[in-house]
Amino acid sequence: MEKSIKAPAAVKKPKELSIHNDVRIDNYYWLNDRDNQEVIDYLNAENEYTNQVMQHTESFQKDLFKEMKSRIKEDDTSVPYKLNGYWYLTRFEKGKDYPIYARKKESLEAKEEVLFDCNEMAKEHTYFKLGGIAISPDNKLAAYTTDIVSRRQYTIRIKDLETGDVLEDCIKNTTGSVTWANDNKTLFYAMKDEVTLRSHKILKHKLGANSNDDKVVYFEEDDTYNTFVYKTKSKKHIVIGCASTLSTEYRFLDANNPDGHFKVFQERQKDLEYSIAHYNGCFYIMANCDGATNFKLLKADENKTSIEHWEEVIPHRKDVLLEDIEIFKDYLVVNERKNGLNKLRIISWDDKEDYYLSIPSETYTIYIGSNPDFDSDCLRYIYNSLITPNSVIDYKFKTKKREVKKEQEVLGGKFDKDNYESKRIWATARDGVKVPISLVYKKGIKLDGSNPLLQYAYGSYGSTIDPSFSTIRLSLLDRGFIYAIAHTRGSEYLGRDWYENGKLLFKKKTFFDFIDCSKFLIEQKYTSKDHLYAYGGSAGGLLMGAIININPELYKGILAAVPFVDVVTTMLDDTIPLTTGEYDEWGNPNNAEYYKYMKSYSPYDNVEAKEYPNMLVTTGLHDSQVQYWEPAKWVAKLREIKTDSNKLLLHTDMDSGHGGASGRFESLKEIALEYAFLLDLEGINA
């Protein structure tokens, strides 16, 4: 039946692309036009084809959706946190897709004040996202941001919390973050370039003024940098940050003097990365200066902030990555990563205490939670693992007691973490380096090569994918799947060097690590070529495109979500959002060396006449991170050139962008499609 369904064939319109005396012919360049009806018709045709090919799984998809949804508590409430005299919480109501933001004055027994009901706000929109909420220091006003297109271009509005009225102030095309000065009438925000979507300006808005009259307080001229603004936890300073992939720079201003001039903290230097936090007349600085690859902690008097005044607090360690700090009145909390695992270190300012929180596991995720109250006597942190649901935990500094404020409920009565096993194994890459893999599966399976296995990785930007819990993933595990996270180079799982060795002219190590992990999993009989599947999204989608060009025979199926696959063309087009800021990650192809290397692995440029695995590719028409035309062109070219009859499906969400659907449960329908695709290939239909 399926073979009678005719796949769409995109029209070939050759376009010559030339640089460095090299000519590429792009037959599908024309798909780069969202306003062209022919493009929309092609995307709709691909969607219809996907629907037809997957039609026999429709009932199964609905069952998967219901199953995944049934594990999630619909009437759920976050653990409240206290800030400036109010307890803030987020809750969901049964049958509703969007959160409700509320607060209670002084006591959790006080009457609830609803700040924003996103269910009401989303009613007229196919996509809705409340980006951020900033409460004025006097607690009377809330600046909030919304996106109704999914391009991450947020509009700022202000609500009077005493009357419930929304003021006339309206500021468009911002990043979604707002910062109040201490005068309760001045706002700072970052604006985006309309074309590239780079956040390039910091503006100052006075309550009640026309946004056209807002003053630009900072303009970032270097198009490889983005800029942002925030207030220190101490509430003493407004900070403007500027960041490229490998360099940062900050400016700061007394939050009581919003009309003053920002002072440069430390001028940008090539390859100098630093971040700042304020405490007791000093700034604490995490920086990679003086060869501190894994970062070290320093401090400087708030009146003498340039690098020559920085004093060492925690030295650089070759085997420990300094990831984050949280400052309290009496304690400093440090988030460190050693041998791939995070640890929370507690240090008292009086130097009497310095210890690590104990953690009883080898594959887990732990990180600092929301701690906005500077004077708090407890640390809120989050803990989970591949088999342990998410827990919000408060740790009392003085008594050293832990209180689990909330453990994620897995509804349905069927989940028992003792029915699953998680562990970490190490594969040897082709250059002899050991690559860690986190695994989870249902207990009792035999390692005889017959198990379906889904292998996941991201592997770029130093972004580390920790082994965390997922109620959704249970739908695969309970049907016999093994789930594996390959911690490839390109992340910071094993420190900063792990990242440096998976970028620029070392990028292929990310791909080879993933492939070598796949081969190891097959050798150890966790799975086989007939049952191995791979999944990656965005830059992880680039990984998917690369591995199937190199070793397509290893994989039965591929899930590629919003994949970055047309690397050369995108990196040569500086009008595309994010491009110029990406040069430090991928290289600038205007340089012949980077062009040649990039072209050698770019998935779109390396499609060949050979057999490829079964593939489901997903994207969003309004994606601001990876433009929809990259996966669309890739699928069109694969369909034209590949020699097999395996499934090749493209699904474009015509209403959303990089993050997918906006409703709480709508995204589960997308996952149900992906899971049905995998399970169908395994012959599992219930």
XYZ file of C-alpha atoms in Angstrom:
686
model
C 0.000 0.000 0.000
C 2.731 2.487 1.034
C 4.692 1.940 -2.168
C 1.765 3.276 -4.195
C 1.993 6.624 -2.404
C 4.010 8.998 -4.550
C 6.552 11.158 -2.762
C 6.754 14.870 -3.633
C 9.578 15.883 -5.956
C 10.801 19.449 -5.560
C 11.456 21.263 -8.815
C 15.148 21.687 -9.612
C 16.182 25.291 -10.243
C 19.989 25.291 -10.422
C 21.756 28.170 -8.710
C 25.498 28.601 -8.949
C 27.300 29.451 -5.721
C 30.963 30.348 -6.099
C 33.756 31.272 -3.680
C 37.460 30.423 -3.326
C 37.498 29.223 -6.972
C 35.013 26.526 -5.996
C 31.572 26.228 -7.586
C 28.575 24.545 -5.952
C 25.308 23.990 -7.794
C 22.305 24.238 -5.472
C 19.170 22.915 -7.184
C 16.919 23.731 -4.257
C 18.126 27.179 -3.227
C 14.738 28.544 -4.314
C 13.111 27.002 -1.235
C 14.663 29.917 0.677
C 11.552 32.101 0.298
C 8.900 31.794 2.949
C 6.599 34.189 1.043
C 6.642 32.159 -2.181
C 3.419 30.175 -2.597
C 5.303 27.498 -4.529
C 7.467 26.937 -1.428
C 4.428 26.710 0.835
C 2.777 24.282 -1.581
C 5.863 22.057 -1.547
C 6.005 22.012 2.271
C 2.294 21.207 2.427
C 2.812 18.403 -0.102
C 5.574 16.930 2.078
C 3.288 17.156 5.121
C 0.527 15.378 3.246
C 2.956 12.673 2.119
C 4.092 12.164 5.725
C 0.466 11.915 6.824
C -0.243 9.312 4.146
C 2.824 7.185 4.877
C 2.121 7.290 8.615
C -1.649 6.963 8.277
C -1.628 3.344 9.429
C -0.098 4.534 12.746
C -2.674 7.280 13.417
C -4.521 5.262 16.037
C -1.215 4.268 17.634
C -0.077 7.905 17.678
C -3.258 8.868 19.511
C -2.695 6.073 22.001
C 0.916 7.166 22.538
C -0.237 10.758 23.046
C -2.817 9.692 25.631
C -0.289 7.436 27.328
C 2.369 10.157 27.613
C -0.177 12.734 28.707
C -1.632 10.359 31.313
C 1.684 10.272 33.206
C 1.731 14.052 33.606
C -0.123 15.694 36.476
C -2.409 18.217 34.808
C -3.377 20.202 37.915
C 0.192 20.879 38.960
C 1.880 23.685 40.900
C 5.522 24.698 41.113
C 7.371 25.010 44.400
C 6.877 28.663 45.431
C 9.884 30.931 45.868
C 10.031 34.145 47.877
C 11.137 37.470 46.469
C 10.744 40.930 47.958
C 7.862 40.034 50.271
C 5.888 37.806 47.907
C 5.731 34.078 47.224
C 5.664 33.401 43.473
C 4.312 30.242 41.874
C 3.286 28.790 38.543
C 0.409 26.356 38.229
C -1.479 24.377 35.613
C -5.151 23.506 35.656
C -6.658 20.306 34.298
C -7.689 20.527 30.675
C -5.678 23.685 30.032
C -2.533 23.973 27.947
C -0.841 27.035 29.388
C 0.514 28.111 32.784
C -1.028 30.525 35.261
C 1.415 32.820 37.079
C 0.417 33.919 40.573
C 1.739 35.261 43.867
C 0.811 35.475 47.551
C 1.833 38.270 49.882
C 4.150 37.301 52.770
C 2.475 33.961 53.549
C 1.592 30.893 51.498
C -1.772 30.967 53.296
C -2.510 34.436 51.888
C -5.035 34.993 49.107
C -3.687 34.177 45.648
C -3.223 37.032 43.201
C -3.236 35.886 39.575
C -0.671 37.831 37.578
C -1.099 36.207 34.158
C -3.405 33.473 32.903
C -1.719 32.386 29.687
C -4.748 30.298 28.732
C -6.754 33.498 28.316
C -3.871 35.332 26.659
C -3.348 32.516 24.117
C -6.985 32.165 23.021
C -6.702 34.136 19.790
C -3.348 32.718 18.713
C -2.146 29.480 17.105
C 1.176 30.045 18.893
C 1.708 31.829 22.204
C 4.679 32.197 24.501
C 5.032 34.327 27.617
C 8.749 35.041 27.547
C 9.521 36.732 30.834
C 7.993 38.586 33.777
C 9.819 41.346 35.670
C 8.195 42.753 38.810
C 9.018 46.346 39.727
C 10.923 46.836 43.010
C 7.789 48.294 44.666
C 5.789 45.196 43.584
C 3.157 47.325 41.823
C 3.972 46.743 38.142
C 4.853 43.741 35.988
C 6.714 44.104 32.716
C 6.006 41.026 30.602
C 6.912 39.818 27.121
C 4.989 37.790 24.534
C 5.735 36.053 21.228
C 2.803 35.009 19.006
C 4.816 33.943 15.927
C 7.585 31.729 17.355
C 10.421 33.821 15.944
C 11.611 34.749 19.465
C 10.838 38.394 18.768
C 9.059 39.470 21.939
C 6.800 42.444 22.605
C 7.096 44.153 26.010
C 4.003 45.379 27.803
C 3.408 46.568 31.372
C 0.576 45.568 33.682
C -0.569 47.580 36.710
C -0.897 44.877 39.363
C -3.086 47.051 41.590
C -5.749 47.786 38.961
C -5.174 44.910 36.531
C -4.896 47.381 33.650
C -2.353 46.947 30.863
C -0.619 50.263 30.253
C -0.169 51.827 26.824
C 3.582 51.166 26.807
C 4.398 48.735 23.979
C 7.887 47.809 22.782
C 8.330 45.378 19.885
C 11.154 43.158 18.606
C 12.971 42.501 21.873
C 14.738 39.454 23.322
C 12.016 38.837 25.905
C 13.981 39.980 28.937
C 13.291 43.198 30.889
C 15.173 44.805 33.783
C 13.796 47.436 36.172
C 15.947 50.144 37.685
C 15.336 50.786 41.366
C 13.202 53.899 40.659
C 10.195 51.773 39.548
C 9.812 53.747 36.332
C 12.879 52.983 34.196
C 13.224 49.794 32.159
C 16.226 48.442 30.281
C 15.826 45.936 27.447
C 17.667 44.451 24.468
C 16.370 44.997 20.943
C 16.949 42.700 17.962
C 18.052 43.487 14.443
C 14.937 43.008 12.279
C 16.795 40.913 9.671
C 19.481 38.937 11.508
C 17.629 38.814 14.872
C 20.931 39.593 16.600
C 20.373 41.416 19.888
C 22.441 44.499 19.125
C 21.054 47.388 21.202
C 20.280 48.099 24.848
C 17.606 50.763 25.272
C 16.142 52.634 28.206
C 12.391 53.149 28.493
C 10.634 55.562 30.834
C 7.198 54.525 32.020
C 4.482 56.168 29.905
C 6.840 57.340 27.170
C 6.512 56.462 23.485
C 8.892 53.586 22.744
C 10.048 55.428 19.609
C 11.677 57.917 21.975
C 13.551 55.269 23.997
C 17.234 56.084 24.345
C 19.905 53.702 23.085
C 22.332 53.313 25.985
C 24.515 50.764 24.218
C 24.972 49.638 20.605
C 27.026 46.551 19.786
C 28.789 47.236 16.492
C 30.594 43.893 16.212
C 28.184 41.543 14.441
C 29.760 38.484 16.058
C 28.481 39.643 19.475
C 25.050 39.669 21.116
C 24.137 41.964 23.972
C 21.842 41.562 26.998
C 20.976 43.327 30.259
C 20.173 42.199 33.816
C 20.283 43.310 37.469
C 22.677 41.740 39.953
C 21.162 39.547 42.668
C 22.306 42.152 45.203
C 20.014 44.653 43.387
C 22.882 47.167 43.405
C 23.774 47.223 39.698
C 22.302 47.128 36.218
C 24.664 45.114 34.017
C 25.013 45.124 30.228
C 26.719 42.056 28.858
C 28.191 41.484 25.387
C 29.114 37.982 24.291
C 30.504 36.123 21.336
C 31.272 32.408 21.445
C 34.757 32.999 22.885
C 34.784 36.475 24.377
C 32.697 38.544 26.803
C 32.545 42.106 28.085
C 30.428 43.797 30.765
C 29.343 47.302 31.713
C 27.627 48.233 34.959
C 25.608 51.074 36.447
C 24.264 51.905 39.911
C 20.653 50.646 39.799
C 19.629 53.715 41.844
C 20.937 56.007 39.102
C 19.388 54.762 35.816
C 20.280 57.979 33.978
C 23.951 57.655 34.790
C 26.671 56.289 32.500
C 27.620 52.625 32.299
C 31.212 51.825 33.240
C 33.203 49.127 31.432
C 34.043 46.306 33.840
C 36.894 44.840 31.792
C 37.388 45.514 28.081
C 36.932 42.574 25.764
C 39.990 40.601 24.824
C 40.305 37.817 22.300
C 39.480 34.465 23.966
C 38.809 36.070 27.363
C 35.519 34.815 28.793
C 34.256 36.036 32.124
C 31.012 36.512 34.058
C 30.308 38.637 37.129
C 28.233 38.543 40.331
C 28.089 41.214 43.063
C 28.454 40.756 46.828
C 29.432 43.015 49.723
C 31.270 45.716 47.786
C 33.031 43.248 45.481
C 32.422 41.547 42.201
C 33.098 37.823 41.916
C 34.379 36.819 38.512
C 34.395 33.440 36.789
C 37.075 33.723 34.112
C 39.409 31.726 31.877
C 42.277 34.223 32.115
C 45.913 33.142 32.570
C 45.344 29.805 30.875
C 42.479 28.781 33.174
C 40.814 26.595 30.533
C 38.287 25.208 33.028
C 37.770 28.659 34.591
C 38.669 29.939 38.028
C 36.967 32.265 40.507
C 38.375 35.696 41.264
C 37.161 38.861 42.959
C 37.663 42.604 42.579
C 36.629 45.725 44.468
C 33.560 47.257 42.791
C 35.559 50.458 42.230
C 38.567 48.694 40.642
C 37.247 46.090 38.235
C 39.810 45.794 35.448
C 41.740 42.540 35.129
C 44.919 43.721 36.870
C 42.872 44.037 40.097
C 41.405 40.527 40.004
C 42.394 38.381 42.999
C 42.160 34.599 42.956
C 39.516 32.942 45.168
C 39.308 29.420 43.699
C 42.253 28.406 41.491
C 42.058 26.699 38.128
C 42.039 22.913 38.205
C 42.840 20.792 35.200
C 40.279 18.128 36.089
C 37.440 20.335 37.377
C 35.237 22.604 35.272
C 33.808 25.612 37.133
C 30.284 25.958 35.713
C 28.316 28.342 37.914
C 28.123 30.127 41.256
C 25.261 31.295 43.467
C 25.852 33.974 46.084
C 23.984 34.232 49.389
C 24.451 36.562 52.361
C 26.425 33.963 54.334
C 27.464 31.368 51.745
C 28.905 30.870 48.302
C 27.659 27.872 46.317
C 29.830 26.587 43.471
C 28.626 24.228 40.732
C 31.601 22.152 39.543
C 31.906 19.311 37.031
C 34.468 16.540 37.475
C 34.709 13.397 35.341
C 31.434 14.379 33.712
C 29.442 14.680 36.934
C 28.245 17.857 38.654
C 28.919 18.542 42.315
C 27.664 21.376 44.527
C 30.301 22.908 46.793
C 29.272 24.968 49.851
C 31.684 27.629 51.156
C 30.906 29.989 54.046
C 32.131 33.552 53.704
C 33.823 33.283 57.116
C 35.972 30.412 55.710
C 34.852 28.021 58.463
C 33.048 25.647 56.086
C 33.988 24.213 52.674
C 32.396 20.908 51.629
C 30.463 19.098 48.889
C 26.882 17.860 49.030
C 26.862 14.063 48.936
C 25.160 12.417 45.918
C 24.338 8.673 45.920
C 24.576 7.836 42.210
C 26.851 7.715 39.168
C 24.437 8.793 36.430
C 22.501 11.828 37.596
C 21.736 15.486 37.010
C 22.089 18.127 39.716
C 22.001 21.882 39.336
C 21.292 25.084 41.233
C 17.611 26.030 41.128
C 15.864 29.382 41.550
C 17.425 31.309 44.442
C 16.465 34.966 43.955
C 16.491 35.846 47.666
C 19.946 37.113 48.610
C 19.232 36.743 52.357
C 17.945 33.164 52.180
C 19.364 30.624 54.639
C 18.840 27.712 52.258
C 19.912 26.580 48.808
C 17.318 25.312 46.373
C 18.667 22.744 43.939
C 17.289 20.221 41.462
C 18.162 16.536 41.352
C 17.128 13.695 39.055
C 18.604 10.801 37.119
C 17.666 8.630 34.165
C 15.479 6.550 36.519
C 14.734 9.067 39.320
C 11.992 11.685 38.831
C 12.819 15.349 39.206
C 13.102 16.590 42.796
C 13.187 20.181 44.051
C 15.250 20.170 47.250
C 15.912 22.861 49.846
C 19.196 22.498 51.724
C 19.514 24.409 54.998
C 23.013 25.812 55.381
C 23.017 25.958 59.198
C 21.452 22.593 60.015
C 22.703 20.786 56.872
C 19.253 19.238 56.544
C 17.630 18.565 53.171
C 13.934 18.867 52.505
C 12.384 17.516 49.319
C 9.886 20.247 48.518
C 8.479 18.370 45.574
C 9.128 15.164 43.682
C 7.760 14.876 40.180
C 4.714 12.625 40.158
C 4.485 9.946 37.492
C 0.794 9.189 37.249
C -0.794 5.943 36.124
C 0.448 3.743 38.942
C 2.776 1.741 36.687
C 6.119 3.501 37.187
C 8.611 2.027 39.628
C 12.199 3.190 39.295
C 13.375 -0.214 40.547
C 12.143 -1.682 37.256
C 14.803 0.226 35.314
C 18.568 0.233 35.224
C 20.903 3.107 34.421
C 24.664 3.127 34.113
C 27.600 4.777 32.419
C 29.912 2.930 30.039
C 32.944 4.118 28.070
C 33.570 3.578 24.358
C 37.027 3.958 22.822
C 37.071 6.420 19.926
C 39.279 5.829 16.884
C 41.978 8.143 18.277
C 42.096 6.217 21.561
C 40.061 8.679 23.625
C 37.431 7.244 25.980
C 33.923 8.591 25.309
C 31.253 8.194 28.035
C 27.754 6.899 27.283
C 24.839 7.147 29.718
C 22.348 4.285 29.371
C 18.881 3.467 30.668
C 16.685 0.444 29.982
C 14.149 -1.831 31.583
C 15.645 -4.482 33.829
C 15.672 -8.034 32.539
C 16.534 -7.436 28.888
C 19.130 -9.723 27.352
C 22.170 -8.166 25.750
C 22.002 -10.325 22.639
C 21.963 -7.616 19.956
C 18.204 -7.811 19.421
C 17.248 -4.740 21.461
C 16.128 -1.543 19.724
C 18.301 1.347 20.923
C 17.860 5.093 20.471
C 21.190 6.928 20.639
C 21.075 10.668 21.276
C 23.650 13.468 21.273
C 23.966 17.205 20.701
C 27.701 17.840 20.755
C 28.165 21.555 20.031
C 28.666 24.941 21.718
C 29.985 23.268 24.865
C 26.356 22.406 25.696
C 26.290 19.358 27.951
C 23.357 16.942 27.901
C 23.117 15.486 31.381
C 21.361 12.156 32.075
C 17.962 13.394 33.244
C 14.575 11.817 33.848
C 11.752 11.828 31.309
C 8.223 10.503 31.781
C 7.773 10.651 28.005
C 10.755 8.360 27.373
C 9.037 5.612 29.382
C 6.888 4.922 26.303
C 10.040 3.682 24.565
C 11.654 1.979 27.559
C 8.501 0.035 28.397
C 8.421 -1.290 24.831
C 11.945 -2.648 25.028
C 14.033 0.283 23.823
C 17.400 1.130 25.331
C 18.105 4.875 25.492
C 21.709 6.076 25.220
C 23.261 9.538 25.495
C 26.650 9.750 23.787
C 28.670 12.467 25.540
C 30.720 13.341 22.463
C 33.394 15.951 22.136
C 31.864 19.344 21.410
C 30.100 19.323 24.787
C 31.803 20.204 28.089
C 30.947 16.901 29.754
C 34.611 16.224 30.490
C 35.708 19.850 30.787
C 36.493 22.728 28.505
C 39.065 20.798 26.472
C 36.303 18.321 25.596
C 34.537 21.228 23.892
C 37.615 22.719 22.259
C 38.373 19.355 20.651
C 34.951 19.180 19.011
C 34.655 22.520 17.212
C 36.118 24.496 14.300
C 38.759 22.374 12.536
C 38.168 19.526 15.032
C 34.407 19.317 14.417
C 34.562 15.889 12.790
C 35.630 14.409 16.129
C 32.020 14.943 17.291
C 30.762 12.837 14.391
C 33.416 10.155 14.784
C 32.771 9.935 18.542
C 29.086 9.315 17.908
C 29.797 6.680 15.267
C 32.399 4.966 17.451
C 29.890 4.902 20.326
C 27.389 3.283 17.937
C 29.917 0.629 16.950
C 30.745 -0.027 20.604
C 27.067 -0.453 21.499
C 26.765 -2.953 18.664
C 29.964 -4.797 19.668
C 28.754 -5.066 23.262
C 25.449 -6.461 21.961
C 23.273 -3.729 23.404
C 21.818 -3.548 19.891
C 22.625 -4.272 16.238
C 22.598 -2.432 12.921
C 19.048 -3.672 12.350
C 17.827 -2.108 15.589
C 19.967 1.004 16.103
C 18.350 4.433 15.792
C 19.866 7.897 16.189
C 18.303 11.191 17.214
C 19.549 14.777 17.270
C 18.101 18.261 16.967
C 19.410 21.622 15.719
C 23.231 21.287 15.846
C 22.479 17.692 16.834
C 20.613 17.486 13.533
C 23.872 18.398 11.805
C 25.353 15.430 13.657
C 22.607 13.203 12.251
C 23.278 14.430 8.713
C 27.019 13.862 9.065
C 26.853 10.336 10.504
C 24.535 9.046 7.779
C 26.824 10.422 5.096
C 29.790 8.674 6.750
C 28.256 5.384 7.979
C 24.611 5.084 6.870
C 24.729 1.296 7.175
C 24.985 1.474 10.989
C 21.473 2.831 11.506
C 17.979 1.501 10.910
C 16.377 4.913 11.377
C 17.104 8.581 12.050
C 15.139 11.346 13.791
C 16.476 14.756 12.773
C 14.686 17.674 14.471
C 15.153 21.219 13.128
C 18.508 20.074 11.686
C 21.328 22.476 10.800
C 22.376 20.710 7.594
C 23.237 23.344 4.975
C 26.273 24.565 6.874
C 28.264 26.229 4.097
C 25.448 28.241 2.524
C 24.121 29.382 5.884
C 27.528 30.394 7.221
C 28.193 32.408 4.054
C 24.937 34.370 4.457
C 25.358 36.994 7.165
C 21.728 38.125 6.814
C 20.505 34.850 8.338
C 19.822 35.018 12.088
C 22.759 33.884 14.241
C 25.269 33.418 11.384
C 27.930 35.969 12.320
C 27.880 34.934 15.968
C 28.612 31.362 14.903
C 32.044 31.931 13.362
C 33.840 30.962 16.584
C 31.974 27.654 16.647
C 32.162 26.529 13.020
C 34.658 28.912 11.438
C 34.176 31.683 8.899
C 33.862 30.137 5.405
C 35.041 33.386 3.857
C 38.381 31.965 4.967
C 39.347 29.244 2.441
C 40.616 26.809 5.085
C 37.348 26.858 7.025
C 35.317 26.751 3.817
C 37.057 23.602 2.627
C 36.746 21.853 6.010
C 33.104 22.886 6.455
C 32.219 21.706 2.975
C 33.830 18.329 3.682
C 31.216 17.528 6.371
C 28.177 19.717 5.572
C 25.348 17.145 5.236
C 23.621 18.897 2.325
C 26.832 19.181 0.309
C 27.772 15.532 0.843
C 24.589 13.669 -0.081
C 25.588 10.765 -2.338
C 23.910 8.152 -4.525
C 23.804 5.396 -1.905
C 21.464 3.807 0.607
C 20.378 5.868 3.596
C 18.462 4.830 6.742
C 14.755 5.446 7.266
C 14.387 9.109 8.224
C 11.879 11.466 9.813
C 12.908 15.119 9.553
C 10.981 17.845 11.400
C 11.109 21.634 11.241
C 9.073 24.792 11.890
C 8.191 27.379 9.250
C 9.030 30.279 11.582
C 12.219 28.816 13.062
C 14.623 31.629 13.945
C 17.537 29.356 14.866
C 17.698 26.918 11.948
C 15.724 28.193 8.969
C 13.076 25.759 7.672
C 14.656 25.655 4.210
C 17.722 23.760 5.426
C 15.838 20.529 6.236
C 13.492 21.129 3.276
C 16.398 21.358 0.818
C 18.147 18.405 2.434
C 15.108 16.153 2.116
C 14.561 17.258 -1.496
C 18.155 16.412 -2.391
C 18.109 13.098 -0.535
C 14.880 12.151 -2.274
C 16.462 12.906 -5.637
C 19.804 11.138 -5.125
C 19.540 8.272 -2.604
C 19.267 4.761 -4.025
C 17.131 2.990 -1.397
C 13.381 2.717 -0.901
C 13.524 3.459 2.832
C 11.152 5.989 4.339
C 12.096 9.657 4.021
C 9.579 11.965 5.663
C 9.546 15.740 6.217
C 7.089 17.269 8.671
C 6.918 21.077 8.863
C 4.942 22.736 11.646
C 3.439 25.640 9.715
C 2.617 27.561 12.918
C 5.750 27.304 15.044
C 9.514 27.728 15.198
C 12.615 26.194 16.765
C 10.964 25.052 19.986
C 7.924 23.462 18.382
C 4.309 23.868 19.452
C 3.563 26.241 22.338
C 0.814 24.386 24.199
C 1.762 22.242 27.177
C 0.565 19.032 25.530
C 0.690 19.947 21.841
C 4.374 19.047 21.735
C 3.450 15.509 22.818
C 1.707 15.029 19.472
C 5.011 15.734 17.719
C 6.783 13.224 19.964
C 4.009 10.682 19.368
C 4.710 10.959 15.640
C 8.446 10.449 16.210
C 7.928 7.486 18.534
C 5.375 5.896 16.195
C 7.915 6.222 13.385
C 10.557 4.361 15.426
C 8.235 1.743 16.865
C 6.667 1.058 13.472
C 10.117 0.283 12.068
C 10.463 -2.253 14.891
C 7.095 -3.779 14.101
C 5.660 -2.541 17.397
C 2.174 -1.077 17.014
C 0.740 -1.129 20.516
